[in-house]
Amino acid sequence: MSDDPEVLLDVKDLTVRFGVKRGGLFGEPKYLYAVDDISFQIKRGKTLAIVGESGSGKTTAALAVARLVEAYKGTVDLDGTDFLTLEDEDLRQARAKMQFIFQDPYSSLNPRVRAEKIVREPLDNLESGAKEDRQQIVDKLFEAVGLHPEQQRLFPHQFSGGQRQRIGIARALATQPDLIICDEPVSALDVAVQAQILNLLRKLQTDFGLTFLFISHDLGVVQHMCDTIVVMYMGKVVEYADRLSLFNNPLHPYTVALLSAVPSVDKKRRAEMKRILIPGDPPDPLDLPKGCRFANRCPVAIERCKTEQPILNEVALGHQVACHLVDERAVSPLS
Amino acid sequence: MTAPLLKVENLRIELTTRDGVAPVIDDLSFELGAGESISFVGESGCGKSMTALGIMGLLPEKVGRVASGSINFAGEELSTATEKRMREIRGNDISMIFQEPMTSLNPVYTVGEQIAEVLRAHQNLSKAAAWASAIELLDAVRIPNAQRRVSDYPFQMSGGQRQRVMIAIALACKPKILIADEPTTALDVTIQAQIFDLLNDMKRQTGAAIIMITHDMGAVAEMAERMIVMYAGRNAEQGPVEQIIERPRHPYSKGLIACVPHIMATLTEERRELTEVAGIVPSLREFGKNRCLFASRCNMVTQKCLDKRPPEVAFEGQQMSACWHAEAV
Amino acid sequence: MSTNPLIPKDNVPIARHPAAEAWEMFRRNHAAMVALVVLSAIVLVAIFGPYIYPIDPFDMVWAPFSPPGVDGFILGTDYLGRDLLAAIIHGARVSILIGLAAALMSVFIGVTVGALAGFYRGWVEEVLMRITEFFQVLPTLLFSMVIVALFGASLPMITFAIGIVSWTAVARITRSEFLRIRELEYVTASRASGTKNSKLMFKVILPNALPPIIVQAALMVGSAILFEAGLSFLGLTDPNVVSWGQVIGSNRQYILDAGYTVTIPGIAIFVTVLAISLVGDGLNDALNPKLRQR
């Protein structure tokens, strides 16, 4: 349990592994560590982002926090209760406090269910209150996310992508959760629609005092939405810092390369930013190197990086980095 | 100024749908010089890819056709060219790479065979010579250990590597134009940076002109010299990239730039609300109507916009905007 | 949201049930519509025919081998002088009833097995799929013949014999649909909001898995009718009820002298099964959301 009453979600040593069959019936079972020993905290009313590229484990981490994927070890402490130890009925009830917004608005809504019922489902599952009361909540939610009340009777395919995502958001809000996990909530939407959804999420955060765990690969969006950022690479946290530190003084070579790879319309940034191209592809997740997982692509890797795994180290206030080459001076080895 | 490599004039492409015939490209004109790079920007459903398919002569059969206008490539009219002639041009003079590197390679042939196939089809190379060129090309697109990887099947490669193979195939015959349709949308950002770097490099080496289709203004700023902002099958704005980003003359381009949270040189505590472009792209039924199709989403709309399609207005430095209020934007 | 007065408020489309849209799609398929009309006519004949044309198909009413249209018998008489039209009308009942009942039974077994296997995975799936495979490799006709021969040729037993050998296809389809749909985000979303497993399985996943199952069921009615005809042709049928296959079976020796006694019930089977297939085909198009988007 966290001592800080400000902290809503405290994730410790979260690990998710998947068994992968290898070598026939009697072969040694191999495990893929999709999320490997990660820890982070989110304060009430704040937004923490997990960023990373495909295969980094960011989505798996989010699913494990919400217990939609079973964690192998670790604790997920939501407001004083360890979410991972809850069983059956307790878990079903506790889910009300933690809701999920999904990436793909086309597959996250049941095509055979009317919009109003999709939004009402979490309430129906909890059997909270009379049916009329639930309907009233649905009415309010539709308004809150900017949909017409007449649209309640429609089926998902009669909505555009952005509207569908609004339904998904309304569904997540239905049980008045403390924490909402947003898994790439805008990456499947057209650019102009993305802005509508991002603005809506920020507005709802202020209006309802929500806390967000935000999963994204889009650093521009993360920069706009989040207060704290966790950068993941191959299941490990490589850097963990507040927004300004991370974007203005990225320390881990991977973070630096990731940031420099984002194309920008800002002329000044393009002129100043030296693009660091990292060659090659990430290693095979079933055959991870002994040392730093980024070593094979890192432009400044030394011998030690290949043999010894770096641990997450606080190098400045609220700025943790897992790199042998970063020390208390908090200077990136690439600068 | 010499004659442009590709000159598209008043192009109109019609698509037959259940609700009738819709002009998915409506009166589009642009020019592309040799070695130039140009970008088409817009949301999905705005006709970016359709333009590319029109140039390649790959419009969906029976459904789509070039209704009027001309596509002139190095003095030759492509909109009326025979299928046989188009086959010669495709892959040889104009080639294309697609968004999805996972599905655009044939899974049952090795990447070497697929590259060699293109070379043999267009350049009458011997089998051995084609194979040798395939290795060279893989090397050129920076696939490590090309000698060995040439006999790999697509599934043995990562997404980024497959897109490189696609680029190798597209560049095999040293085309004069390379059309890249959202080439990095399916890829991670560090891999995208590698691909952009590669494309720029190849452009320098082969002198190919690049038409890149994208929805990412950042990518446009990075990759192109000129851009065409498309909306509902029409040209909304066109001109030099820097100039449009600096001073867009069409509310749609302005919206597209302002609605994305960009990473700026220095980040500050301040975060402004993103500019929204309300609503969505109109349905095909609306296409071709004699009014501004963006009007329903525009905050500068007046009666005039709903009554008549805006003409293209020229500004300094070849910037052109199709908006009644271009001056005021 | 736009507040500009010049923009009309978005027209909210009318709420239409997916089934209504499927019907719209089905109606566009002309062959399927014709087949549906034919099929409805056959079903009506099966239900009401015996009241309108109450001649007993087992009664010897006229001279044997009276060709169609002669002496007032529209379809003629068979080798015992029994009215063929009566046999076709009364036989329709049995053929269609067995077809429906056997298909229903297959769907029931198949959906249960497939749903459990696809939802729970793991050892449940292993065991159920091995059982399914066991039934799949049985020589179907032989197996049903053995059942009917052992337990007697009553209608319920024939239905059972057909149903027990044809549920495997439904089980496999259901399982693969479940495997696909359980990974979709709306199922995860439902889980995230605390839905119970039973509801997840039958209220969330199953309705979305139904389209291919419905199509398969429709086609299965057709094949069950054929199957029944096959069994009756071999004499494995209830001698007290008339069915199309049985008419063919009992007249088979006279196929050269009085071909119509075999051809007419054959045509009845052919038309019915074809109509069912076409309807199934139309359902396939109508229920396939990918086609619907076009």
Short mmCIF file of N, CA and C in Angstrom, two decimals, chain C residues 80-224:
data_model
loop_
_atom_site.label_atom_id
_atom_site.label_comp_id
_atom_site.label_asym_id
_atom_site.label_seq_id
_atom_site.Cartn_x
_atom_site.Cartn_y
_atom_site.Cartn_z
N LEU C 80 -48.49 -50.39 -57.28
CA LEU C 80 -49.63 -51.00 -56.57
C LEU C 80 -50.92 -50.23 -56.83
N GLY C 81 -50.87 -49.27 -57.75
CA GLY C 81 -52.06 -48.49 -58.04
C GLY C 81 -52.35 -47.45 -57.00
N ARG C 82 -51.28 -46.97 -56.27
CA ARG C 82 -51.48 -45.92 -55.27
C ARG C 82 -51.25 -44.55 -55.91
N ASP C 83 -51.99 -43.56 -55.43
CA ASP C 83 -51.94 -42.22 -56.03
C ASP C 83 -50.62 -41.55 -55.69
N LEU C 84 -49.84 -41.21 -56.74
CA LEU C 84 -48.53 -40.59 -56.53
C LEU C 84 -48.64 -39.18 -55.96
N LEU C 85 -49.66 -38.43 -56.40
CA LEU C 85 -49.82 -37.06 -55.91
C LEU C 85 -50.03 -37.08 -54.40
N ALA C 86 -50.85 -38.03 -53.94
CA ALA C 86 -51.08 -38.15 -52.49
C ALA C 86 -49.76 -38.46 -51.79
N ALA C 87 -48.94 -39.33 -52.42
CA ALA C 87 -47.66 -39.69 -51.81
C ALA C 87 -46.75 -38.47 -51.70
N ILE C 88 -46.73 -37.66 -52.77
CA ILE C 88 -45.86 -36.47 -52.76
C ILE C 88 -46.33 -35.51 -51.67
N ILE C 89 -47.65 -35.27 -51.59
CA ILE C 89 -48.17 -34.30 -50.63
C ILE C 89 -47.96 -34.78 -49.20
N HIS C 90 -48.33 -36.04 -48.95
CA HIS C 90 -48.16 -36.55 -47.59
C HIS C 90 -46.69 -36.72 -47.25
N GLY C 91 -45.90 -37.11 -48.27
CA GLY C 91 -44.47 -37.32 -48.05
C GLY C 91 -43.73 -36.04 -47.70
N ALA C 92 -44.24 -34.92 -48.22
CA ALA C 92 -43.59 -33.64 -47.95
C ALA C 92 -43.49 -33.41 -46.45
N ARG C 93 -44.54 -33.75 -45.73
CA ARG C 93 -44.57 -33.59 -44.29
C ARG C 93 -43.38 -34.27 -43.62
N VAL C 94 -43.27 -35.58 -43.94
CA VAL C 94 -42.24 -36.36 -43.28
C VAL C 94 -40.85 -35.86 -43.67
N SER C 95 -40.66 -35.64 -44.97
CA SER C 95 -39.33 -35.22 -45.41
C SER C 95 -38.92 -33.92 -44.73
N ILE C 96 -39.83 -32.94 -44.76
CA ILE C 96 -39.46 -31.64 -44.20
C ILE C 96 -39.34 -31.70 -42.69
N LEU C 97 -40.23 -32.45 -42.07
CA LEU C 97 -40.17 -32.57 -40.61
C LEU C 97 -38.84 -33.18 -40.16
N ILE C 98 -38.47 -34.26 -40.84
CA ILE C 98 -37.20 -34.90 -40.48
C ILE C 98 -36.04 -33.95 -40.75
N GLY C 99 -36.11 -33.25 -41.89
CA GLY C 99 -35.06 -32.29 -42.22
C GLY C 99 -34.90 -31.25 -41.12
N LEU C 100 -36.03 -30.66 -40.71
CA LEU C 100 -35.98 -29.60 -39.69
C LEU C 100 -35.51 -30.15 -38.35
N ALA C 101 -36.09 -31.28 -37.95
CA ALA C 101 -35.77 -31.82 -36.63
C ALA C 101 -34.31 -32.22 -36.55
N ALA C 102 -33.81 -32.86 -37.61
CA ALA C 102 -32.42 -33.29 -37.59
C ALA C 102 -31.49 -32.08 -37.56
N ALA C 103 -31.84 -31.05 -38.35
CA ALA C 103 -31.00 -29.85 -38.38
C ALA C 103 -31.01 -29.19 -37.01
N LEU C 104 -32.18 -29.14 -36.39
CA LEU C 104 -32.29 -28.52 -35.08
C LEU C 104 -31.42 -29.24 -34.06
N MET C 105 -31.48 -30.56 -34.14
CA MET C 105 -30.70 -31.35 -33.20
C MET C 105 -29.20 -31.11 -33.42
N SER C 106 -28.78 -31.09 -34.69
CA SER C 106 -27.37 -30.84 -34.98
C SER C 106 -26.95 -29.49 -34.44
N VAL C 107 -27.79 -28.47 -34.65
CA VAL C 107 -27.44 -27.14 -34.21
C VAL C 107 -27.31 -27.12 -32.69
N PHE C 108 -28.24 -27.78 -32.03
CA PHE C 108 -28.21 -27.77 -30.57
C PHE C 108 -26.93 -28.41 -30.04
N ILE C 109 -26.63 -29.61 -30.54
CA ILE C 109 -25.41 -30.28 -30.07
C ILE C 109 -24.18 -29.47 -30.50
N GLY C 110 -24.17 -29.09 -31.78
CA GLY C 110 -22.99 -28.42 -32.33
C GLY C 110 -22.68 -27.11 -31.65
N VAL C 111 -23.72 -26.30 -31.41
CA VAL C 111 -23.49 -25.00 -30.79
C VAL C 111 -22.99 -25.17 -29.35
N THR C 112 -23.60 -26.11 -28.63
CA THR C 112 -23.17 -26.32 -27.25
C THR C 112 -21.70 -26.74 -27.20
N VAL C 113 -21.37 -27.75 -27.99
CA VAL C 113 -19.99 -28.25 -27.99
C VAL C 113 -19.03 -27.15 -28.45
N GLY C 114 -19.37 -26.50 -29.56
CA GLY C 114 -18.48 -25.49 -30.12
C GLY C 114 -18.32 -24.30 -29.20
N ALA C 115 -19.41 -23.86 -28.57
CA ALA C 115 -19.34 -22.70 -27.70
C ALA C 115 -18.47 -22.98 -26.48
N LEU C 116 -18.67 -24.15 -25.87
CA LEU C 116 -17.87 -24.49 -24.69
C LEU C 116 -16.39 -24.59 -25.06
N ALA C 117 -16.14 -25.26 -26.19
CA ALA C 117 -14.74 -25.44 -26.60
C ALA C 117 -14.09 -24.10 -26.90
N GLY C 118 -14.81 -23.26 -27.64
CA GLY C 118 -14.22 -21.98 -28.06
C GLY C 118 -14.11 -20.99 -26.93
N PHE C 119 -14.99 -21.08 -25.95
CA PHE C 119 -14.97 -20.09 -24.88
C PHE C 119 -13.95 -20.44 -23.81
N TYR C 120 -13.97 -21.72 -23.38
CA TYR C 120 -13.09 -22.07 -22.26
C TYR C 120 -11.69 -22.48 -22.70
N ARG C 121 -11.54 -22.89 -23.95
CA ARG C 121 -10.25 -23.34 -24.44
C ARG C 121 -9.65 -24.41 -23.53
N GLY C 122 -8.32 -24.53 -23.55
CA GLY C 122 -7.64 -25.47 -22.65
C GLY C 122 -8.12 -26.90 -22.80
N TRP C 123 -8.19 -27.62 -21.69
CA TRP C 123 -8.51 -29.05 -21.76
C TRP C 123 -9.94 -29.28 -22.21
N VAL C 124 -10.86 -28.35 -21.88
CA VAL C 124 -12.25 -28.49 -22.33
C VAL C 124 -12.28 -28.57 -23.85
N GLU C 125 -11.53 -27.68 -24.47
CA GLU C 125 -11.48 -27.65 -25.92
C GLU C 125 -10.87 -28.94 -26.47
N GLU C 126 -9.76 -29.36 -25.85
CA GLU C 126 -9.09 -30.59 -26.29
C GLU C 126 -10.07 -31.77 -26.32
N VAL C 127 -10.74 -31.98 -25.19
CA VAL C 127 -11.64 -33.13 -25.06
C VAL C 127 -12.78 -33.02 -26.07
N LEU C 128 -13.44 -31.86 -26.10
CA LEU C 128 -14.62 -31.72 -26.97
C LEU C 128 -14.24 -31.85 -28.44
N MET C 129 -13.10 -31.29 -28.81
CA MET C 129 -12.73 -31.37 -30.22
C MET C 129 -12.32 -32.78 -30.62
N ARG C 130 -11.72 -33.54 -29.68
CA ARG C 130 -11.40 -34.94 -30.01
C ARG C 130 -12.69 -35.72 -30.24
N ILE C 131 -13.69 -35.45 -29.38
CA ILE C 131 -14.98 -36.13 -29.56
C ILE C 131 -15.57 -35.76 -30.91
N THR C 132 -15.51 -34.47 -31.24
CA THR C 132 -16.02 -34.02 -32.53
C THR C 132 -15.32 -34.74 -33.67
N GLU C 133 -14.01 -34.84 -33.56
CA GLU C 133 -13.25 -35.51 -34.62
C GLU C 133 -13.66 -36.98 -34.73
N PHE C 134 -13.92 -37.60 -33.58
CA PHE C 134 -14.35 -38.99 -33.60
C PHE C 134 -15.62 -39.13 -34.45
N PHE C 135 -16.59 -38.24 -34.23
CA PHE C 135 -17.82 -38.32 -35.00
C PHE C 135 -17.61 -37.96 -36.46
N GLN C 136 -16.59 -37.13 -36.67
CA GLN C 136 -16.35 -36.70 -38.04
C GLN C 136 -15.80 -37.81 -38.91
N VAL C 137 -14.98 -38.68 -38.32
CA VAL C 137 -14.36 -39.71 -39.14
C VAL C 137 -15.24 -40.94 -39.30
N LEU C 138 -16.37 -41.00 -38.58
CA LEU C 138 -17.27 -42.12 -38.77
C LEU C 138 -17.85 -42.08 -40.17
N PRO C 139 -17.98 -43.23 -40.83
CA PRO C 139 -18.69 -43.25 -42.11
C PRO C 139 -20.17 -42.97 -41.83
N THR C 140 -20.62 -41.79 -42.21
CA THR C 140 -21.91 -41.31 -41.72
C THR C 140 -23.08 -42.21 -42.10
N LEU C 141 -23.17 -42.56 -43.39
CA LEU C 141 -24.33 -43.32 -43.82
C LEU C 141 -24.38 -44.68 -43.11
N LEU C 142 -23.20 -45.30 -43.06
CA LEU C 142 -23.11 -46.61 -42.43
C LEU C 142 -23.52 -46.53 -40.96
N PHE C 143 -23.03 -45.52 -40.28
CA PHE C 143 -23.31 -45.36 -38.86
C PHE C 143 -24.81 -45.18 -38.61
N SER C 144 -25.44 -44.31 -39.43
CA SER C 144 -26.88 -44.11 -39.23
C SER C 144 -27.64 -45.37 -39.56
N MET C 145 -27.18 -46.08 -40.59
CA MET C 145 -27.86 -47.34 -40.94
C MET C 145 -27.82 -48.31 -39.77
N VAL C 146 -26.66 -48.38 -39.12
CA VAL C 146 -26.52 -49.29 -37.99
C VAL C 146 -27.48 -48.88 -36.88
N ILE C 147 -27.54 -47.57 -36.59
CA ILE C 147 -28.44 -47.10 -35.53
C ILE C 147 -29.88 -47.48 -35.84
N VAL C 148 -30.31 -47.17 -37.06
CA VAL C 148 -31.70 -47.43 -37.43
C VAL C 148 -31.97 -48.93 -37.42
N ALA C 149 -31.01 -49.71 -37.94
CA ALA C 149 -31.19 -51.15 -37.98
C ALA C 149 -31.28 -51.73 -36.57
N LEU C 150 -30.46 -51.18 -35.65
CA LEU C 150 -30.44 -51.71 -34.29
C LEU C 150 -31.66 -51.29 -33.48
N PHE C 151 -32.01 -50.01 -33.58
CA PHE C 151 -33.02 -49.49 -32.66
C PHE C 151 -34.39 -49.31 -33.29
N GLY C 152 -34.53 -49.76 -34.53
CA GLY C 152 -35.84 -49.69 -35.15
C GLY C 152 -36.03 -48.44 -35.95
N ALA C 153 -36.83 -48.58 -37.03
CA ALA C 153 -36.97 -47.49 -37.98
C ALA C 153 -38.18 -46.61 -37.65
N SER C 154 -38.16 -45.98 -36.49
CA SER C 154 -39.22 -45.02 -36.19
C SER C 154 -38.73 -43.63 -36.59
N LEU C 155 -39.67 -42.70 -36.77
CA LEU C 155 -39.26 -41.36 -37.20
C LEU C 155 -38.29 -40.71 -36.22
N PRO C 156 -38.55 -40.72 -34.90
CA PRO C 156 -37.58 -40.10 -33.98
C PRO C 156 -36.20 -40.73 -34.10
N MET C 157 -36.15 -42.05 -34.28
CA MET C 157 -34.86 -42.71 -34.37
C MET C 157 -34.12 -42.31 -35.65
N ILE C 158 -34.88 -42.17 -36.75
CA ILE C 158 -34.24 -41.75 -38.00
C ILE C 158 -33.70 -40.33 -37.85
N THR C 159 -34.52 -39.48 -37.24
CA THR C 159 -34.06 -38.11 -37.00
C THR C 159 -32.79 -38.11 -36.17
N PHE C 160 -32.80 -38.90 -35.11
CA PHE C 160 -31.63 -38.98 -34.25
C PHE C 160 -30.41 -39.46 -35.03
N ALA C 161 -30.63 -40.50 -35.85
CA ALA C 161 -29.52 -41.07 -36.60
C ALA C 161 -28.91 -40.04 -37.55
N ILE C 162 -29.76 -39.21 -38.13
CA ILE C 162 -29.23 -38.18 -39.04
C ILE C 162 -28.54 -37.07 -38.24
N GLY C 163 -29.21 -36.65 -37.15
CA GLY C 163 -28.67 -35.55 -36.35
C GLY C 163 -27.32 -35.88 -35.75
N ILE C 164 -27.17 -37.11 -35.28
CA ILE C 164 -25.96 -37.47 -34.54
C ILE C 164 -24.72 -37.50 -35.44
N VAL C 165 -24.96 -37.69 -36.75
CA VAL C 165 -23.78 -37.71 -37.62
C VAL C 165 -23.51 -36.35 -38.28
N SER C 166 -24.41 -35.37 -38.10
CA SER C 166 -24.16 -34.14 -38.86
C SER C 166 -23.92 -32.90 -38.00
N TRP C 167 -23.76 -33.06 -36.68
CA TRP C 167 -23.55 -31.87 -35.87
C TRP C 167 -22.11 -31.37 -35.89
N THR C 168 -21.18 -32.20 -36.36
CA THR C 168 -19.77 -31.83 -36.23
C THR C 168 -19.42 -30.53 -36.96
N ALA C 169 -20.06 -30.34 -38.14
CA ALA C 169 -19.75 -29.14 -38.90
C ALA C 169 -20.15 -27.89 -38.10
N VAL C 170 -21.34 -27.97 -37.46
CA VAL C 170 -21.80 -26.83 -36.66
C VAL C 170 -20.85 -26.58 -35.50
N ALA C 171 -20.40 -27.66 -34.86
CA ALA C 171 -19.48 -27.50 -33.74
C ALA C 171 -18.21 -26.79 -34.17
N ARG C 172 -17.69 -27.19 -35.31
CA ARG C 172 -16.43 -26.57 -35.77
C ARG C 172 -16.63 -25.11 -36.12
N ILE C 173 -17.75 -24.81 -36.80
CA ILE C 173 -18.00 -23.41 -37.15
C ILE C 173 -18.17 -22.57 -35.89
N THR C 174 -18.98 -23.09 -34.95
CA THR C 174 -19.23 -22.34 -33.72
C THR C 174 -17.91 -22.09 -32.98
N ARG C 175 -17.10 -23.13 -32.89
CA ARG C 175 -15.84 -22.96 -32.16
C ARG C 175 -14.97 -21.90 -32.82
N SER C 176 -14.85 -21.96 -34.14
CA SER C 176 -13.94 -21.01 -34.77
C SER C 176 -14.50 -19.58 -34.65
N GLU C 177 -15.83 -19.44 -34.72
CA GLU C 177 -16.41 -18.12 -34.52
C GLU C 177 -16.15 -17.62 -33.10
N PHE C 178 -16.30 -18.51 -32.13
CA PHE C 178 -16.05 -18.13 -30.74
C PHE C 178 -14.59 -17.73 -30.54
N LEU C 179 -13.70 -18.49 -31.14
CA LEU C 179 -12.28 -18.17 -30.99
C LEU C 179 -11.99 -16.79 -31.55
N ARG C 180 -12.64 -16.47 -32.66
CA ARG C 180 -12.42 -15.15 -33.28
C ARG C 180 -13.05 -14.05 -32.43
N ILE C 181 -14.31 -14.25 -32.06
CA ILE C 181 -15.05 -13.16 -31.42
C ILE C 181 -14.58 -12.91 -29.99
N ARG C 182 -14.16 -13.97 -29.30
CA ARG C 182 -13.76 -13.74 -27.90
C ARG C 182 -12.56 -12.80 -27.80
N GLU C 183 -11.80 -12.68 -28.88
CA GLU C 183 -10.65 -11.78 -28.85
C GLU C 183 -11.02 -10.34 -29.23
N LEU C 184 -12.24 -10.13 -29.70
CA LEU C 184 -12.62 -8.78 -30.12
C LEU C 184 -12.79 -7.88 -28.90
N GLU C 185 -12.58 -6.59 -29.14
CA GLU C 185 -12.53 -5.68 -28.00
C GLU C 185 -13.88 -5.55 -27.29
N TYR C 186 -14.98 -5.73 -28.01
CA TYR C 186 -16.23 -5.53 -27.30
C TYR C 186 -16.49 -6.63 -26.28
N VAL C 187 -15.90 -7.80 -26.52
CA VAL C 187 -16.02 -8.86 -25.53
C VAL C 187 -15.16 -8.52 -24.31
N THR C 188 -13.94 -8.07 -24.58
CA THR C 188 -13.08 -7.62 -23.48
C THR C 188 -13.75 -6.48 -22.73
N ALA C 189 -14.37 -5.58 -23.49
CA ALA C 189 -15.04 -4.45 -22.86
C ALA C 189 -16.15 -4.93 -21.94
N SER C 190 -16.88 -5.93 -22.40
CA SER C 190 -17.97 -6.46 -21.60
C SER C 190 -17.41 -7.11 -20.34
N ARG C 191 -16.28 -7.79 -20.51
CA ARG C 191 -15.62 -8.42 -19.38
C ARG C 191 -15.16 -7.34 -18.39
N ALA C 192 -14.60 -6.27 -18.94
CA ALA C 192 -14.08 -5.20 -18.09
C ALA C 192 -15.19 -4.55 -17.27
N SER C 193 -16.42 -4.62 -17.76
CA SER C 193 -17.50 -4.00 -17.00
C SER C 193 -18.19 -5.03 -16.10
N GLY C 194 -17.58 -6.20 -15.95
CA GLY C 194 -18.05 -7.15 -14.96
C GLY C 194 -19.17 -8.09 -15.41
N THR C 195 -19.17 -8.48 -16.68
CA THR C 195 -20.20 -9.41 -17.14
C THR C 195 -19.84 -10.84 -16.75
N LYS C 196 -20.85 -11.63 -16.38
CA LYS C 196 -20.60 -13.02 -15.99
C LYS C 196 -20.33 -13.87 -17.21
N ASN C 197 -19.62 -14.98 -16.98
CA ASN C 197 -19.23 -15.86 -18.08
C ASN C 197 -20.40 -16.37 -18.90
N SER C 198 -21.48 -16.81 -18.20
CA SER C 198 -22.59 -17.39 -18.94
C SER C 198 -23.22 -16.34 -19.86
N LYS C 199 -23.32 -15.12 -19.36
CA LYS C 199 -23.90 -14.06 -20.17
C LYS C 199 -22.97 -13.72 -21.33
N LEU C 200 -21.67 -13.71 -21.01
CA LEU C 200 -20.68 -13.41 -22.04
C LEU C 200 -20.80 -14.41 -23.19
N MET C 201 -20.99 -15.69 -22.80
CA MET C 201 -21.00 -16.73 -23.81
C MET C 201 -22.26 -16.67 -24.66
N PHE C 202 -23.43 -16.61 -24.02
CA PHE C 202 -24.66 -16.77 -24.77
C PHE C 202 -25.34 -15.46 -25.17
N LYS C 203 -25.04 -14.38 -24.45
CA LYS C 203 -25.69 -13.12 -24.80
C LYS C 203 -24.78 -12.19 -25.58
N VAL C 204 -23.48 -12.32 -25.39
CA VAL C 204 -22.57 -11.41 -26.08
C VAL C 204 -21.95 -12.07 -27.31
N ILE C 205 -21.35 -13.24 -27.10
CA ILE C 205 -20.63 -13.85 -28.23
C ILE C 205 -21.58 -14.58 -29.18
N LEU C 206 -22.47 -15.43 -28.62
CA LEU C 206 -23.29 -16.27 -29.50
C LEU C 206 -24.09 -15.48 -30.56
N PRO C 207 -24.78 -14.39 -30.17
CA PRO C 207 -25.55 -13.68 -31.21
C PRO C 207 -24.67 -13.22 -32.37
N ASN C 208 -23.43 -12.89 -32.07
CA ASN C 208 -22.53 -12.46 -33.13
C ASN C 208 -21.97 -13.62 -33.94
N ALA C 209 -22.03 -14.81 -33.34
CA ALA C 209 -21.52 -15.99 -34.04
C ALA C 209 -22.60 -16.63 -34.90
N LEU C 210 -23.85 -16.20 -34.72
CA LEU C 210 -24.97 -16.88 -35.37
C LEU C 210 -24.98 -16.90 -36.90
N PRO C 211 -24.64 -15.80 -37.58
CA PRO C 211 -24.84 -15.83 -39.04
C PRO C 211 -24.33 -17.08 -39.75
N PRO C 212 -23.06 -17.46 -39.60
CA PRO C 212 -22.64 -18.68 -40.32
C PRO C 212 -23.34 -19.93 -39.81
N ILE C 213 -23.74 -19.91 -38.55
CA ILE C 213 -24.44 -21.09 -38.02
C ILE C 213 -25.81 -21.22 -38.66
N ILE C 214 -26.48 -20.07 -38.81
CA ILE C 214 -27.80 -20.09 -39.45
C ILE C 214 -27.70 -20.61 -40.88
N VAL C 215 -26.70 -20.13 -41.59
CA VAL C 215 -26.52 -20.57 -42.96
C VAL C 215 -26.28 -22.07 -43.01
N GLN C 216 -25.40 -22.53 -42.13
CA GLN C 216 -25.09 -23.95 -42.07
C GLN C 216 -26.34 -24.76 -41.74
N ALA C 217 -27.15 -24.24 -40.81
CA ALA C 217 -28.37 -24.95 -40.41
C ALA C 217 -29.32 -25.07 -41.59
N ALA C 218 -29.44 -23.99 -42.35
CA ALA C 218 -30.34 -24.02 -43.51
C ALA C 218 -29.89 -25.08 -44.49
N LEU C 219 -28.58 -25.09 -44.77
CA LEU C 219 -28.08 -26.09 -45.70
C LEU C 219 -28.25 -27.50 -45.15
N MET C 220 -28.19 -27.60 -43.83
CA MET C 220 -28.30 -28.91 -43.22
C MET C 220 -29.71 -29.48 -43.34
N VAL C 221 -30.72 -28.62 -43.34
CA VAL C 221 -32.08 -29.10 -43.56
C VAL C 221 -32.12 -29.83 -44.90
N GLY C 222 -31.50 -29.22 -45.90
CA GLY C 222 -31.46 -29.83 -47.23
C GLY C 222 -30.75 -31.17 -47.20
N SER C 223 -29.58 -31.20 -46.57
CA SER C 223 -28.84 -32.47 -46.61
C SER C 223 -29.53 -33.53 -45.77
N ALA C 224 -30.24 -33.10 -44.71
CA ALA C 224 -30.97 -34.10 -43.91
C ALA C 224 -32.09 -34.73 -44.72
#
